[in-house]
Coordinates of C-alpha atoms in Angstrom, one line a residue:
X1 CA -130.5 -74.9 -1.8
X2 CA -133.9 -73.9 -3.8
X3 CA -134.7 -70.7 -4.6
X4 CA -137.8 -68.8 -3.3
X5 CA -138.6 -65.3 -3.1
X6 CA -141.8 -63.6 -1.4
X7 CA -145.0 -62.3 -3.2
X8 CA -144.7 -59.0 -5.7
X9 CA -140.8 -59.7 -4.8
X10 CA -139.8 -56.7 -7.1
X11 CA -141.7 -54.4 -5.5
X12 CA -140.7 -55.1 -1.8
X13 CA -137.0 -55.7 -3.3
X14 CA -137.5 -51.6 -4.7
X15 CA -138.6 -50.8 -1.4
X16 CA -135.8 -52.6 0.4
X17 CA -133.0 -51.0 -2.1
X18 CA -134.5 -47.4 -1.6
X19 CA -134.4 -47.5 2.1
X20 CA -130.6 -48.4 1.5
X21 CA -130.4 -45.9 -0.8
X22 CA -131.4 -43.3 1.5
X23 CA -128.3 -44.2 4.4
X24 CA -125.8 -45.3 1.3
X25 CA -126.7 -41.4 -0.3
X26 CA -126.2 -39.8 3.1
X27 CA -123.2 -41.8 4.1
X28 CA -121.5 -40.0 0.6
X29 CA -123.0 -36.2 0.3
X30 CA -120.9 -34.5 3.0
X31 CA -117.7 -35.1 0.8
X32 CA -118.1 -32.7 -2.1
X33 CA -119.4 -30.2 0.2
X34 CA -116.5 -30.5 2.8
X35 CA -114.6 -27.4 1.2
X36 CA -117.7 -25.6 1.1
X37 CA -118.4 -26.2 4.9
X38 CA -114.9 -25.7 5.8
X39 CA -114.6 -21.9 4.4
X40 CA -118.1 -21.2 6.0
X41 CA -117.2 -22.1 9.3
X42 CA -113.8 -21.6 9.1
X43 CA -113.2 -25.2 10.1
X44 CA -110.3 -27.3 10.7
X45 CA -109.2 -30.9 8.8
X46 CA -110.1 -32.4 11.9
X47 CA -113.4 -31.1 12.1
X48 CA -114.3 -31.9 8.5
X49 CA -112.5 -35.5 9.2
X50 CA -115.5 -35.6 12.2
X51 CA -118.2 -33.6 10.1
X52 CA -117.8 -36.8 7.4
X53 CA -118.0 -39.4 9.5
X54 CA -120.5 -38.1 11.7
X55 CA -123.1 -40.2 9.9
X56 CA -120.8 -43.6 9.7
X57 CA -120.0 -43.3 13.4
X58 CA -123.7 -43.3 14.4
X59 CA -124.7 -46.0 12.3
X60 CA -121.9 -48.0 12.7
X61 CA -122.5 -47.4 16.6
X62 CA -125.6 -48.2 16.6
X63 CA -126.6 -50.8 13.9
X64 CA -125.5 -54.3 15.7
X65 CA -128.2 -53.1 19.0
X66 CA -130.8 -51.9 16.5
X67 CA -130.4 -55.0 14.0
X68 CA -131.2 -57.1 17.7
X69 CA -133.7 -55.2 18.4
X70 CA -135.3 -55.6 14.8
X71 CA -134.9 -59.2 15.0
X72 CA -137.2 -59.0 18.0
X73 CA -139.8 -56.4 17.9
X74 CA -140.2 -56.6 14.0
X75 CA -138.0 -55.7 11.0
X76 CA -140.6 -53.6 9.6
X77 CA -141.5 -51.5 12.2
X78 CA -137.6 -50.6 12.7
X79 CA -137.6 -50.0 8.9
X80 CA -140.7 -47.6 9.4
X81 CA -139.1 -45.7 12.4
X82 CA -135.9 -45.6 11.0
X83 CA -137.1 -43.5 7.6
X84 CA -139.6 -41.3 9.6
X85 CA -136.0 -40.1 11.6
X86 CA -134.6 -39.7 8.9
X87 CA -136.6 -36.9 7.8
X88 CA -136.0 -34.4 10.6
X89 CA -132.4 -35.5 10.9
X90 CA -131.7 -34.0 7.4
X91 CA -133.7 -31.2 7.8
X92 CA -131.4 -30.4 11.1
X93 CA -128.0 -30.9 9.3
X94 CA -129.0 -28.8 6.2
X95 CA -130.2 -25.7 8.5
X96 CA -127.7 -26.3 11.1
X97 CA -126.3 -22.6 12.1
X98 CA -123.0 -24.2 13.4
X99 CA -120.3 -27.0 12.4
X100 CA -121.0 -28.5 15.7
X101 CA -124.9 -28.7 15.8
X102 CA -124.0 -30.0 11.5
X103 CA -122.1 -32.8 13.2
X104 CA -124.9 -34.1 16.0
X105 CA -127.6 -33.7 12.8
X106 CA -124.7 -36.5 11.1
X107 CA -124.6 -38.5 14.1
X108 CA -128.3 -38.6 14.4
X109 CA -129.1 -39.1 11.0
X110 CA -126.6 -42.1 11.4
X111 CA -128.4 -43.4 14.3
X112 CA -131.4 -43.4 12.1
X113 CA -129.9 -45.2 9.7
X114 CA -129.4 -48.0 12.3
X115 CA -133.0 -48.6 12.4
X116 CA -133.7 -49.0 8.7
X117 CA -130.6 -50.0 7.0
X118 CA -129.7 -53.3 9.2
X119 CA -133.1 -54.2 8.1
X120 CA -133.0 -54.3 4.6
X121 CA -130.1 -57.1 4.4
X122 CA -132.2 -59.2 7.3
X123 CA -135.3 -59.2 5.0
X124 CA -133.4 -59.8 2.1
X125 CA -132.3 -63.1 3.9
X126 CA -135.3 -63.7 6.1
X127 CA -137.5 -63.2 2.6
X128 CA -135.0 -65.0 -0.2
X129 CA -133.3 -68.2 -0.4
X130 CA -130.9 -69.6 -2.9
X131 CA -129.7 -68.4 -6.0
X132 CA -132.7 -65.9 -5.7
X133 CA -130.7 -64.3 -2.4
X134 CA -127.7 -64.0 -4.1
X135 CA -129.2 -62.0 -7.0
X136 CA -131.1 -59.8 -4.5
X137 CA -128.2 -59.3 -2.1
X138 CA -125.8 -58.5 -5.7
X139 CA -128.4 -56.0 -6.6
X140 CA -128.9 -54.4 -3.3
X141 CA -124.6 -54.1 -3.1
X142 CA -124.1 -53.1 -6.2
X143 CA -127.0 -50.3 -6.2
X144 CA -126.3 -49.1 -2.7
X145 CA -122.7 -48.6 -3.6
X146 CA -123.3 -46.8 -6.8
X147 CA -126.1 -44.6 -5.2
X148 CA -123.1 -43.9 -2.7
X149 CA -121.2 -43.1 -5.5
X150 CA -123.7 -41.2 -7.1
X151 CA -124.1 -38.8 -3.9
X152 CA -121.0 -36.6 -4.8
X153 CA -122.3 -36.0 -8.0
X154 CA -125.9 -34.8 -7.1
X155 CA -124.2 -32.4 -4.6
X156 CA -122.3 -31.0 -7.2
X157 CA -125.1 -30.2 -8.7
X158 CA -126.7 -28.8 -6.0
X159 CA -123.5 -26.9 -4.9
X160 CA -123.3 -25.0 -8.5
X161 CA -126.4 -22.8 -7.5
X162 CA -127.3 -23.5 -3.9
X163 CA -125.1 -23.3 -0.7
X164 CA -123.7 -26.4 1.8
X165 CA -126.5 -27.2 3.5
X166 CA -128.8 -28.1 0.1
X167 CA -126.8 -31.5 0.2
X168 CA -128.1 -32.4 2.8
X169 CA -131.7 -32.3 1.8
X170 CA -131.2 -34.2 -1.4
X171 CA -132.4 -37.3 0.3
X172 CA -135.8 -36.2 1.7
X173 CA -137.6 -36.9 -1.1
X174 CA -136.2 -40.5 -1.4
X175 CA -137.3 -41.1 2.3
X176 CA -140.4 -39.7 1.7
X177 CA -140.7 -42.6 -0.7
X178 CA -138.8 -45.3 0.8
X179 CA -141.8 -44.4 3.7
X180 CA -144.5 -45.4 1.2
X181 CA -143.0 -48.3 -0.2
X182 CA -141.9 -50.1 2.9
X183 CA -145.2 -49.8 4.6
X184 CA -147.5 -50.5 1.5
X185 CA -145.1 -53.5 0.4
X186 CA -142.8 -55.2 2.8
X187 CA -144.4 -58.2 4.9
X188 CA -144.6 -57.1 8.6
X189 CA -143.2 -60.5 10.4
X190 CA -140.7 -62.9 8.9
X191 CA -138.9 -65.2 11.6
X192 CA -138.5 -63.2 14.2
X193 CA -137.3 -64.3 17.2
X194 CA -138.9 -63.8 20.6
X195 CA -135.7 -63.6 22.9
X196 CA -135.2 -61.2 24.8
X197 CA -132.9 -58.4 23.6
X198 CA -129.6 -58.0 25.9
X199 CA -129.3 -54.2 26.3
X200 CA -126.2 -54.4 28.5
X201 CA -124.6 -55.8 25.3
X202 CA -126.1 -53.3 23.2
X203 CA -124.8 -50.2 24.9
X204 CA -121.3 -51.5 24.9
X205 CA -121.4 -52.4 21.3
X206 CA -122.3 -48.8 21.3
X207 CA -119.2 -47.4 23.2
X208 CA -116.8 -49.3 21.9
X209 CA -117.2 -48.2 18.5
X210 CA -117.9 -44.5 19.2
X211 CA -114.7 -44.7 21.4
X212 CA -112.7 -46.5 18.7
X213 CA -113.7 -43.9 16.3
X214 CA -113.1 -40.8 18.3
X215 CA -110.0 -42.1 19.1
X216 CA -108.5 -42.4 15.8
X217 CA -109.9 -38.7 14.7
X218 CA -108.2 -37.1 17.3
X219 CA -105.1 -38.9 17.5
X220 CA -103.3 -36.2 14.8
X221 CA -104.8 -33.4 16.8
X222 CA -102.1 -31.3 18.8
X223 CA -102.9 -30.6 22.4
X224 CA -105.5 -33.8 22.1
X225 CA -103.0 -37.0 22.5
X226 CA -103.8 -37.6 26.0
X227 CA -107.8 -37.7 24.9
X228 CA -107.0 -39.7 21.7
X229 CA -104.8 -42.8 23.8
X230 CA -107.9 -42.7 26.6
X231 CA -110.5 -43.5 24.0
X232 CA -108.1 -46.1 23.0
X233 CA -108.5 -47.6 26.5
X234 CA -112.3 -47.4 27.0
X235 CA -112.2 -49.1 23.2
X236 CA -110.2 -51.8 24.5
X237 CA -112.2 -51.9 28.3
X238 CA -115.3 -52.0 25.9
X239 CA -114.5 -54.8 23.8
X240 CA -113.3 -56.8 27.0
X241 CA -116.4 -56.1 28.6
X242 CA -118.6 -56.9 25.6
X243 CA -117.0 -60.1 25.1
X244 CA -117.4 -61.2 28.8
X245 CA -120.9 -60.4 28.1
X246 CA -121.6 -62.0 25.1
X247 CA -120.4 -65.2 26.7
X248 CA -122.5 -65.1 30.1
X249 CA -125.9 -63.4 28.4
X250 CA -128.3 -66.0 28.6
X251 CA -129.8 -64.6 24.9
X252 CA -126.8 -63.2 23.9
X253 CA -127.3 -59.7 21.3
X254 CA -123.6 -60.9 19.6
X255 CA -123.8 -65.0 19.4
X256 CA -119.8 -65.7 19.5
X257 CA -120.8 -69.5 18.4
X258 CA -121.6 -68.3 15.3
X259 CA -118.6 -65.1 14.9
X260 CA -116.6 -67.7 15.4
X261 CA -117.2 -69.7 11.8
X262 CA -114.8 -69.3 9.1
X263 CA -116.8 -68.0 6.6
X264 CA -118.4 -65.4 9.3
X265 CA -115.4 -63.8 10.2
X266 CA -113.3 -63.4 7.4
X267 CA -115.9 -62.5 5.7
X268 CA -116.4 -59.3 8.1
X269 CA -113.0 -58.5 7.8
X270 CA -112.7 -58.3 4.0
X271 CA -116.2 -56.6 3.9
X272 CA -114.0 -53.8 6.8
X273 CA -111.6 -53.2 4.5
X274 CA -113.0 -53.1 1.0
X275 CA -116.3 -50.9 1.7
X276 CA -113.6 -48.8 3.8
X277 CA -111.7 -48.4 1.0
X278 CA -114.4 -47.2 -1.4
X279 CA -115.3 -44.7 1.7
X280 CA -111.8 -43.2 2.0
X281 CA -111.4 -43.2 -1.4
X282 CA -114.2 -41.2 -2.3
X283 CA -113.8 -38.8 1.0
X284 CA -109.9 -38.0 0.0
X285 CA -110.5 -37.6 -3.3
X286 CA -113.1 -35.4 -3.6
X287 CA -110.8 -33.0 -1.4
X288 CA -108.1 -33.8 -4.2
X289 CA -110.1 -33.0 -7.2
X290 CA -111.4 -29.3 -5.8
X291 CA -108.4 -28.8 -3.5
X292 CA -105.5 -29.5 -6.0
X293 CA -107.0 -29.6 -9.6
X294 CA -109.4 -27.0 -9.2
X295 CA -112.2 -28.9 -10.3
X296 CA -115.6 -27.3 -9.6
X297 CA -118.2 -29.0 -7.1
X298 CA -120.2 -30.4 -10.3
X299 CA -116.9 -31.5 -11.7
X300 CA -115.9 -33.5 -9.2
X301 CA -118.9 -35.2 -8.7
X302 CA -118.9 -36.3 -12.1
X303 CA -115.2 -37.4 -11.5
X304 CA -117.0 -40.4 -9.5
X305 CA -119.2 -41.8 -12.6
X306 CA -117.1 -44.4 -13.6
X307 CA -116.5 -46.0 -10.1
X308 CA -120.8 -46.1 -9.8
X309 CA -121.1 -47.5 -13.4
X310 CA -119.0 -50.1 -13.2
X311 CA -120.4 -51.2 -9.9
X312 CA -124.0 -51.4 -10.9
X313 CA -122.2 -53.6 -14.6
X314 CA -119.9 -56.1 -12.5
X315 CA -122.0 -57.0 -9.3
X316 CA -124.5 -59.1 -11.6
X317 CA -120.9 -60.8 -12.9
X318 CA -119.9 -60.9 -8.9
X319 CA -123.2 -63.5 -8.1
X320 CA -122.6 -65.7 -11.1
X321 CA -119.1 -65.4 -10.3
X322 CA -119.6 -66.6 -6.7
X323 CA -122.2 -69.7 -7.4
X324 CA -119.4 -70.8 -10.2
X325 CA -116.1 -69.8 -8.4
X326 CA -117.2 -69.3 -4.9
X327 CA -116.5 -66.8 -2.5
X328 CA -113.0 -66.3 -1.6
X329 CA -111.9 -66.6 -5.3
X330 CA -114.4 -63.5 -6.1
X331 CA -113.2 -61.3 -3.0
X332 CA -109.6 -61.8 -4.4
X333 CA -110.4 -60.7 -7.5
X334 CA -112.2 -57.3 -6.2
X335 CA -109.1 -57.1 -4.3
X336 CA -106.5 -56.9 -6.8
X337 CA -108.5 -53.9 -8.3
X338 CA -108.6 -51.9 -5.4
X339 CA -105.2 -52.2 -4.9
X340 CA -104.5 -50.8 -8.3
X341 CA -107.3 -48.6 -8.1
X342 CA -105.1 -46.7 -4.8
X343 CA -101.9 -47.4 -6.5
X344 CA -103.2 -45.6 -9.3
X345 CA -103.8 -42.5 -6.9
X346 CA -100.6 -42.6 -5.3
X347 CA -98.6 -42.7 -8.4
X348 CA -100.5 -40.9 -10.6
X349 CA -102.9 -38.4 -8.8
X350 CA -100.6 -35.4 -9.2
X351 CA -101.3 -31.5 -9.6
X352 CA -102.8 -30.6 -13.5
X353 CA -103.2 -34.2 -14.0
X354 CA -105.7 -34.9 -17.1
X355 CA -108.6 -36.6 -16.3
X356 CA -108.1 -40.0 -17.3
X357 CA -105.7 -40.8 -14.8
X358 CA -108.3 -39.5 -11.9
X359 CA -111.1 -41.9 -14.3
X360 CA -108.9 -44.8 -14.0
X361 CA -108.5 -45.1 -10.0
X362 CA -112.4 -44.9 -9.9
X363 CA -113.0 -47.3 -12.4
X364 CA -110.4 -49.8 -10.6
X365 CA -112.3 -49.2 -7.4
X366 CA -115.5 -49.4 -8.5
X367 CA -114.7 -53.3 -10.0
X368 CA -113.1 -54.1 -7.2
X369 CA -116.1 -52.8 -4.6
X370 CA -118.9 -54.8 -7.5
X371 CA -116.5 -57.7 -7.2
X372 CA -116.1 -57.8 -3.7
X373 CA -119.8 -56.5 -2.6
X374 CA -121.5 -59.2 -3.1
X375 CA -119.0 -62.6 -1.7
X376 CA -118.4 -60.3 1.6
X377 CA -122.1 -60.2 2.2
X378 CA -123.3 -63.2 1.1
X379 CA -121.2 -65.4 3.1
X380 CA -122.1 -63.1 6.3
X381 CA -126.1 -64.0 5.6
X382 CA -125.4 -67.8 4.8
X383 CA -123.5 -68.7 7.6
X384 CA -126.2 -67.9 10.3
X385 CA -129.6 -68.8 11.4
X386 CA -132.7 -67.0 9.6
X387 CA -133.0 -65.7 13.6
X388 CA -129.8 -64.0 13.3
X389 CA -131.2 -62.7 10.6
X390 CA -130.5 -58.7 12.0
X391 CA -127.1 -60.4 13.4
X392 CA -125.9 -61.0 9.9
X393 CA -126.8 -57.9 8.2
X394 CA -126.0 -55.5 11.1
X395 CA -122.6 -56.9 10.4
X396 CA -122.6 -56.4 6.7
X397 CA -123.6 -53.0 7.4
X398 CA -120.4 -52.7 9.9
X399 CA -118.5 -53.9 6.8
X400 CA -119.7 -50.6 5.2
X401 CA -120.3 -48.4 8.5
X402 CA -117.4 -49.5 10.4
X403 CA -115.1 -49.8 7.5
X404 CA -116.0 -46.5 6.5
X405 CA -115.9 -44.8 9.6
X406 CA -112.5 -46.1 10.4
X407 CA -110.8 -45.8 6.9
X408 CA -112.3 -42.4 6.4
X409 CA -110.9 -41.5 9.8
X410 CA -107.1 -43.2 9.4
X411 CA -107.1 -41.7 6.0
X412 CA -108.1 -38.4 7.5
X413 CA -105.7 -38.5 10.5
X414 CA -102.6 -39.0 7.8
X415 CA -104.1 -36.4 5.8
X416 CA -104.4 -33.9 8.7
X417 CA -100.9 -35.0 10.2
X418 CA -98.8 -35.1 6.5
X419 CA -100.7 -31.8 5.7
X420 CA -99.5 -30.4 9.0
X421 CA -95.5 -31.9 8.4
X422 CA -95.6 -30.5 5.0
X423 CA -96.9 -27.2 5.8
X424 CA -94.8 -26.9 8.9
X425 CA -91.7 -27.9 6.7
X426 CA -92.3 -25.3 4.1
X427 CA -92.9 -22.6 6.2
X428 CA -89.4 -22.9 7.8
X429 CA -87.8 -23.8 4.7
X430 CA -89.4 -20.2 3.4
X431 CA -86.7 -17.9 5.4
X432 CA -89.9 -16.1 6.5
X433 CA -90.8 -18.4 9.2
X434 CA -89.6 -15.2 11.8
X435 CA -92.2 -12.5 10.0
X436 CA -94.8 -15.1 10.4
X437 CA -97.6 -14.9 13.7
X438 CA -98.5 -18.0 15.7
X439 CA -102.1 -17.7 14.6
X440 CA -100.8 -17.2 11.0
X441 CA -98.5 -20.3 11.1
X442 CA -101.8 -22.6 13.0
X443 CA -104.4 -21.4 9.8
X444 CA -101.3 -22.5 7.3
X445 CA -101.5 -25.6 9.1
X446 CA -104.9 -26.7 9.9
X447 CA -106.6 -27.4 6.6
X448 CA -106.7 -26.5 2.8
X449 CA -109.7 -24.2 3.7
X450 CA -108.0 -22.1 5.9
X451 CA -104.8 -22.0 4.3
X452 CA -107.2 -20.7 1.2
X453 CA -109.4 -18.4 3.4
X454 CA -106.0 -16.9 4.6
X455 CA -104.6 -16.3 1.4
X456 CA -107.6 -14.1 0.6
X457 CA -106.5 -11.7 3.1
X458 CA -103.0 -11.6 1.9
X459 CA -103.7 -11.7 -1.8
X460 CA -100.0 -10.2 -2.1
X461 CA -99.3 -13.4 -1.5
X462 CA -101.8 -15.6 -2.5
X463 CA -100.3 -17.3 -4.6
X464 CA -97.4 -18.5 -2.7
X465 CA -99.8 -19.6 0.0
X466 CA -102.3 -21.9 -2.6
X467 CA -98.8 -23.3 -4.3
X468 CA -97.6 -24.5 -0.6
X469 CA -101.1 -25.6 0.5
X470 CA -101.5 -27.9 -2.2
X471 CA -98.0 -29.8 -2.1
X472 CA -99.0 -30.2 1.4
X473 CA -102.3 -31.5 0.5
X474 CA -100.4 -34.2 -2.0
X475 CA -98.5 -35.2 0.6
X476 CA -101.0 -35.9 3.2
X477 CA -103.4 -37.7 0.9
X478 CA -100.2 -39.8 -0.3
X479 CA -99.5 -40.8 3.2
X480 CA -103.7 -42.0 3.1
X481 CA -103.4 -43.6 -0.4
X482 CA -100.2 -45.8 1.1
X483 CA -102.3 -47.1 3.8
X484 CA -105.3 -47.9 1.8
X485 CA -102.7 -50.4 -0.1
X486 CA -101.4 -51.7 3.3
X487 CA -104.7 -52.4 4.4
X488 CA -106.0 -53.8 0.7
X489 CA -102.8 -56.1 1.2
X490 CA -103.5 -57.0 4.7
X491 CA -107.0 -58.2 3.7
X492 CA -106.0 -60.0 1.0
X493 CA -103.7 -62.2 2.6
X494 CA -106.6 -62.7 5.2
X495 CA -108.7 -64.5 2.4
X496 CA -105.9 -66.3 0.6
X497 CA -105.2 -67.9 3.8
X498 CA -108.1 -68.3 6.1
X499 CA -111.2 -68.1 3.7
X500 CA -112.3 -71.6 2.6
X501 CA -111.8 -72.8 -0.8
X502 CA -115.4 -73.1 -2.8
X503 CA -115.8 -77.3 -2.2
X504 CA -114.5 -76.5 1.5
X505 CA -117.1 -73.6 2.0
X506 CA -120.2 -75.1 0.4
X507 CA -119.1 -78.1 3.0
X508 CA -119.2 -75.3 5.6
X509 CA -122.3 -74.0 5.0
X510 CA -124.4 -77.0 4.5
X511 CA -122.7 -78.2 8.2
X512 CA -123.5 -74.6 9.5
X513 CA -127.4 -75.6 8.4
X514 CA -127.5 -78.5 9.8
X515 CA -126.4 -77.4 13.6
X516 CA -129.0 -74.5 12.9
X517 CA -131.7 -76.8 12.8

């Protein structure tokens, strides 16, 4: 295929990569700030897992319905709408006076997202073609994955001087910007279709994904099982129903035809996993490094630097790596470094660790997110018609949304539930378990935070509380780093076995091309 690109294609590619920026530096600030936020409002693990993935769930909710409606109504106009939202939604969620008005400013900042993010990745491949594409769609991975990176470290910063909510305005400027540029630079119609939209679809893509979500967050809760197993159905209803509808829409908002191509859907599936693993990485182990080491919120931001630097170095290595090697052989090797980057956490992320060992299982998952970036959304944009344009990305952007929002909420479930088992287990094991309240024995329990808020009115025992809530916290995060590596594994054996070999995929594509035109 030739390559082409569009007029002044740097500056409407900037424009495109800071609108991503803007959702990819949202999606990552909550994390350093999560202790912060749980001492202020004396919060529970479960309501930090949800205050975290607040913004995931409403992208990742919304996206596929906002991508179709982009591919109809224009790209650039959901682009527009989406950064203008953005603006008050951050505003809301840095002023918000409770956890629970913090978490609808996340979900609607999410939902704005959905408008402008989707968009970027159907430009990219409405606007690019060729080897061109693939070095735009490297460059627009590789920087919206290191800006993600990126976000713990700038609330850090903040958080050294200024309280929780500060991190949430970090990106205002940026979208301020990303404003500008997208209206002075980006072309306002490129292939659009002029289907109608199926809405029906849309607001069941909606509910299954919000029920999915919900579902797994509240599955460790106590008392909330019963809730937690009925999401589960309306999930299950939802995808039934969305399916059935899919197949009898006459313009269908999910074309099956085309999820149905090998390179479509396995490439969704490794995208799932591997963005989900740089999500639940970074959303554990910021907990970790302020929790357990002690680090400060500046610290641990700056913990991240190597996993964003070596994104940024190895995506440019990922494109040339996928035009020699092809696709499947570059998503295996990004796999095999994420799997040692969480092996590395599980066998080596211990208490008073030196810093190396917390460098190393960044810099593993950052080559194995530049590595993998790039194959899992390139084959996604290749494999469809330019009119699918919004189909295609708003499933790259699931890779990252979904993936994010459901590894960040397994990983916080098996944190909340080993925390709980360990804390639980050491409290009886203490021979005080008689001398200590119900309430007591539920803030021991519930979360670092309020393990550490309680210890602060018992400082007789302070230390004895801190000691216990930290083994706990090692053993829950163990019990997430585990089933990052199942899941790595899982997906790996996915594209060893069902991803076509280079010859076999470029024979793929070029037949996917020709039934597209």
């Amino acid at each position: 295929m030739e390559s082409s690109s569009p007029k002044r294609a740097g500056l409407v590619l900037a424009a495109l990569i800071l609108v991503a920026a803007v959702a990819n530096l949202n999606l990552a600030v909550a994390n350093v700030a999560l202790p912060d936020i749980g001492a202020a409002f004396d919060a529970g693990q479960t309501t930090l897992n949800l205050v975290a993935v607040g913004y995931s769930l409403g992208l990742a909710t919304s996206v596929l319905y906002l991508g179709a409606l982009g591919d109809r109504y224009g790209r650039k106009r959901m682009l527009l709408l989406g950064m203008g939202f953005s603006i008050p939604a951050s505003l809301l969620a840095g002023l918000a006076p409770s956890i629970g008005v913090l978490f609808v400013a996340r979900l609607l900042g999410g939902v704005a997202a959905g408008m402008a993010f989707p968009t970027t990745l159907a430009l990219i491949t409405a606007l690019w073609s060729g080897q061109a594409r693939t070095r735009s769609i490297a460059l627009w991975s590789a920087i919206g994955g290191a800006i993600a990176s990126l976000g713990p470290l700038l609330s850090g910063a903040l958080l050294e001087r200024f309280d929780w909510g500060s991190v949430f305005l970090v990106t205002l400027p940026l979208a301020a910007l990303a404003l500008f540029l997208a209206w002075r630079y980006v072309p306002a119609h490129v292939n659009e279709t002029t289907e109608p939209v199926d809405n029906l679809g849309g607001i069941l893509s909606i509910l299954l994904v919000a029920a999915l979500v919900l579902g797994i967050n509240l599955a460790p809760v106590p008392g909330k099982g019963a809730l937690a197993v009925g999401l589960g159905i309306v999930a299950l209803a939802a995808i039934g129903a969305f399916v059935l509808r899919q197949r009898r829409a006459p313009s269908p908002l999910y074309d099956l035809d085309v999820a149905r191509r090998r390179v479509f859907w396995v490439a969704a599936c490794a995208g799932i996993i591997v963005f989900g693993s740089l999500m639940g990485a970074m959303f554990i182990g910021q907990q970790f490094l302020q929790n357990v080491l002690d680090y400060s919120t500046l610290d641990s931001g700056l913990a991240i630097l190597p996993a964003a630097a070596l994104m940024v170095v190895v995506a440019p290595r990922s494109a040339k790596l996928v035009e020699a090697r092809g696709a499947r052989f570059t998503l295996l090797i990004g796999y095999v470094f994420c799997v040692l980057g969480f092996l590395t956490m599980l066998l080596l992320w211990k208490e008073d660790i030196a810093y190396w060992k917390v460098g190393l299982g960044y810099a593993f998952i950052g080559i194995g997110v530049g590595f993998a970036g790039t194959p899992a959304s390139h084959s996604l944009t290749g494999s469809v018609p330019v009119r699918r344009a919004g189909m295609a990305s708003g499933t790259a952007d699931l890779q990252r949304d979904l993936g994010g929002a459901i590894m960040q909420s397994i990983f916080g479930a098996l944190l909340t539930a080993g925390y709980a088992a360990a804390a639980g287990a050491a409290i009886a094991a203490s021979g005080q378990s008689a001398k200590i309240t119900e309430n007591v024995e539920g803030e021991l329990t519930k979360s670092f935070s309020s393990a550490a808020n309680l210890a602060e009115q018992y400082p007789g025992h302070s230390d004895q509380i801190i000691a216990a809530a930290k083994a706990s916290f090692l053993q829950g995060d163990a019990w997430a780093y585990a089933a990052g590596i199942v899941a790595i594994a899982l997906g790996g054996a996915l594209v060893f076995f069902a991803f076509p070999k280079k010859e076999r995929e470029q024979e793929l594509l070029a037949q996917y091309q020709a039934e597209d035109t």
